[in-house]
Amino acid sequence: MRKIVAMAVICLTAASGLTSAYAAQLADDEAGLRIRLKNELRRADKPSAGAGRDIYAWVQGGLLDFNSGYYSNIIGVEGGAYYVYKLGARADMSTRWYLDGDKSFGFALGAVKIKPSENSLLKLGRFGTDYSYGSLPYRIPLMAGSSQRTLPTVSEG
């Protein structure tokens, strides 16, 4: 049984690494569907964290991004669905609140994109704000949301 679990973990980790390593960024004007897996293991010793200084948490995330491109070069939609499941956490170690009290978590987002000119873009709805990881392939000076966690940062407006 242990060999089966070990092989499943190795396969899942390898698939997750390949998926995120070869996942091409969707350009904002490009139509596409992107499915990714992200596996994250946090194990660390943080002396500054006080009593809960030993950290251990292991999660698997599933990420789905959709981009319609633009209709008549003016309007488009984008959407996404994200889900994370806790694979492991030890009771005697801190998890830094990875799914604190829950086994899983998920959310969806959607936005309407309006492109009034070649150099401007307006998004209305709930959209990702992670530079070079999630929904935005470029930096936005007015938004500072960014994360290296399993699921992307989301903004509404």
CSV table of C-alpha atoms in Angstrom, one decimal:
chain,number,residue,atom,x,y,z
A,1,MET,CA,0.0,0.0,0.0
A,2,ARG,CA,2.8,2.4,0.8
A,3,LYS,CA,4.4,1.8,-2.6
A,4,ILE,CA,1.2,2.7,-4.3
A,5,VAL,CA,0.8,5.9,-2.3
A,6,ALA,CA,4.5,6.8,-2.9
A,7,MET,CA,4.1,6.2,-6.7
A,8,ALA,CA,0.9,8.3,-6.7
A,9,VAL,CA,2.6,11.1,-5.0
A,10,ILE,CA,5.6,11.0,-7.3
A,11,CYS,CA,3.3,11.0,-10.4
A,12,LEU,CA,1.2,13.8,-9.1
A,13,THR,CA,4.2,15.9,-8.2
A,14,ALA,CA,5.8,15.3,-11.6
A,15,ALA,CA,2.6,16.1,-13.5
A,16,SER,CA,2.2,19.2,-11.4
A,17,GLY,CA,5.7,20.4,-12.1
A,18,LEU,CA,5.5,19.7,-15.9
A,19,THR,CA,2.1,21.5,-16.1
A,20,SER,CA,3.3,24.7,-14.4
A,21,ALA,CA,6.7,24.6,-16.2
A,22,TYR,CA,5.2,24.3,-19.7
A,23,ALA,CA,2.0,26.3,-19.2
A,24,ALA,CA,2.2,29.1,-21.8
A,25,GLN,CA,0.9,32.5,-20.8
A,26,LEU,CA,-2.3,33.5,-22.5
A,27,ALA,CA,-2.0,36.9,-24.1
A,28,ASP,CA,-4.9,39.2,-23.3
A,29,ASP,CA,-6.1,39.2,-26.9
A,30,GLU,CA,-5.6,35.5,-27.4
A,31,ALA,CA,-8.5,33.1,-27.0
A,32,GLY,CA,-7.7,29.9,-25.1
A,33,LEU,CA,-8.3,27.5,-22.2
A,34,ARG,CA,-5.5,26.7,-19.8
A,35,ILE,CA,-5.7,23.9,-17.2
A,36,ARG,CA,-2.9,23.6,-14.6
A,37,LEU,CA,-2.0,21.7,-11.5
A,38,LYS,CA,0.1,23.2,-8.7
A,39,ASN,CA,1.5,21.1,-5.9
A,40,GLU,CA,3.0,23.0,-2.9
A,41,LEU,CA,4.9,21.7,0.1
A,42,ARG,CA,5.9,24.1,2.8
A,43,ARG,CA,8.3,22.7,5.4
A,44,ALA,CA,10.4,25.2,7.3
A,45,ASP,CA,11.8,26.2,10.7
A,46,LYS,CA,11.0,29.9,11.4
A,47,PRO,CA,12.6,30.9,14.8
A,48,SER,CA,10.8,34.3,14.6
A,49,ALA,CA,7.4,32.6,14.6
A,50,GLY,CA,7.5,31.8,18.3
A,51,ALA,CA,5.9,28.6,19.5
A,52,GLY,CA,4.6,27.5,16.1
A,53,ARG,CA,7.9,27.8,14.4
A,54,ASP,CA,8.0,24.4,12.7
A,55,ILE,CA,5.9,24.7,9.6
A,56,TYR,CA,4.5,21.8,7.5
A,57,ALA,CA,1.7,22.0,5.0
A,58,TRP,CA,1.1,20.2,1.7
A,59,VAL,CA,-1.6,21.2,-0.8
A,60,GLN,CA,-2.6,20.4,-4.4
A,61,GLY,CA,-4.3,23.1,-6.5
A,62,GLY,CA,-6.3,22.9,-9.7
A,63,LEU,CA,-6.4,26.0,-11.9
A,64,LEU,CA,-8.6,26.6,-14.9
A,65,ASP,CA,-8.3,29.9,-17.0
A,66,PHE,CA,-10.4,30.9,-20.0
A,67,ASN,CA,-9.9,33.9,-22.3
A,68,SER,CA,-12.2,34.7,-25.2
A,69,GLY,CA,-10.0,37.1,-27.0
A,70,TYR,CA,-11.9,40.1,-28.4
A,71,TYR,CA,-15.1,40.3,-30.4
A,72,SER,CA,-14.7,43.0,-33.1
A,73,ASN,CA,-11.5,44.0,-31.4
A,74,ILE,CA,-13.5,45.8,-28.6
A,75,ILE,CA,-15.1,43.4,-26.1
A,76,GLY,CA,-14.3,40.0,-24.6
A,77,VAL,CA,-14.6,37.9,-21.5
A,78,GLU,CA,-12.3,36.0,-19.2
A,79,GLY,CA,-13.0,33.5,-16.4
A,80,GLY,CA,-11.4,31.1,-14.1
A,81,ALA,CA,-12.0,28.4,-11.5
A,82,TYR,CA,-9.5,27.5,-8.8
A,83,TYR,CA,-9.6,24.8,-6.2
A,84,VAL,CA,-7.1,23.7,-3.6
A,85,TYR,CA,-7.1,20.5,-1.4
A,86,LYS,CA,-5.0,19.9,1.7
A,87,LEU,CA,-3.0,16.7,1.2
A,88,GLY,CA,-1.2,16.9,4.5
A,89,ALA,CA,-0.6,18.8,7.7
A,90,ARG,CA,0.8,17.7,11.0
A,91,ALA,CA,-1.1,18.6,14.2
A,92,ASP,CA,2.2,19.2,16.1
A,93,MET,CA,3.4,21.8,13.5
A,94,SER,CA,2.1,25.1,12.3
A,95,THR,CA,0.6,25.2,8.8
A,96,ARG,CA,0.7,29.0,8.6
A,97,TRP,CA,-3.1,28.8,8.2
A,98,TYR,CA,-3.1,26.8,5.0
A,99,LEU,CA,-6.8,25.9,4.8
A,100,ASP,CA,-7.1,26.5,8.6
A,101,GLY,CA,-9.9,24.2,9.8
A,102,ASP,CA,-10.8,23.2,6.2
A,103,LYS,CA,-9.8,20.3,3.9
A,104,SER,CA,-10.4,22.3,0.7
A,105,PHE,CA,-11.3,25.6,-0.8
A,106,GLY,CA,-12.3,27.0,-4.2
A,107,PHE,CA,-13.6,30.0,-6.0
A,108,ALA,CA,-14.5,31.2,-9.5
A,109,LEU,CA,-14.0,34.5,-11.2
A,110,GLY,CA,-15.2,36.3,-14.4
A,111,ALA,CA,-14.7,39.6,-16.0
A,112,VAL,CA,-15.8,41.6,-19.1
A,113,LYS,CA,-12.9,43.2,-21.0
A,114,ILE,CA,-13.4,46.4,-22.9
A,115,LYS,CA,-10.6,47.6,-25.2
A,116,PRO,CA,-11.6,51.2,-26.3
A,117,SER,CA,-8.2,51.7,-28.0
A,118,GLU,CA,-5.0,49.8,-28.8
A,119,ASN,CA,-3.3,51.1,-25.6
A,120,SER,CA,-6.1,50.9,-23.1
A,121,LEU,CA,-8.0,48.1,-21.4
A,122,LEU,CA,-10.8,48.1,-18.9
A,123,LYS,CA,-11.8,45.0,-16.9
A,124,LEU,CA,-15.1,44.8,-15.0
A,125,GLY,CA,-15.8,42.0,-12.6
A,126,ARG,CA,-13.7,39.7,-10.5
A,127,PHE,CA,-10.2,39.0,-12.0
A,128,GLY,CA,-6.8,37.7,-11.1
A,129,THR,CA,-4.0,40.2,-10.3
A,130,ASP,CA,-0.9,37.9,-10.2
A,131,TYR,CA,1.8,39.2,-12.5
A,132,SER,CA,3.5,36.4,-14.5
A,133,TYR,CA,1.5,33.6,-12.9
A,134,GLY,CA,-2.2,34.1,-13.0
A,135,SER,CA,-4.4,36.1,-15.2
A,136,LEU,CA,-2.2,39.2,-15.9
A,137,PRO,CA,0.9,38.8,-18.1
A,138,TYR,CA,2.0,42.4,-17.4
A,139,ARG,CA,2.5,44.7,-14.4
A,140,ILE,CA,-0.2,47.1,-13.3
A,141,PRO,CA,1.1,50.1,-11.3
A,142,LEU,CA,-2.3,50.7,-9.6
A,143,MET,CA,-2.6,47.1,-8.3
A,144,ALA,CA,0.0,45.5,-6.1
A,145,GLY,CA,-1.6,42.1,-5.6
A,146,SER,CA,0.8,39.2,-6.2
A,147,SER,CA,1.2,35.9,-4.6
A,148,GLN,CA,3.5,32.8,-4.8
A,149,ARG,CA,0.8,30.7,-3.2
A,150,THR,CA,-1.2,27.9,-4.8
A,151,LEU,CA,-4.1,30.0,-5.9
A,152,PRO,CA,-3.8,33.5,-7.5
A,153,THR,CA,-4.7,36.8,-5.8
A,154,VAL,CA,-8.1,38.1,-6.9
A,155,SER,CA,-9.4,41.7,-7.2
A,156,GLU,CA,-13.0,43.0,-7.8
A,157,GLY,CA,-14.0,46.2,-9.4
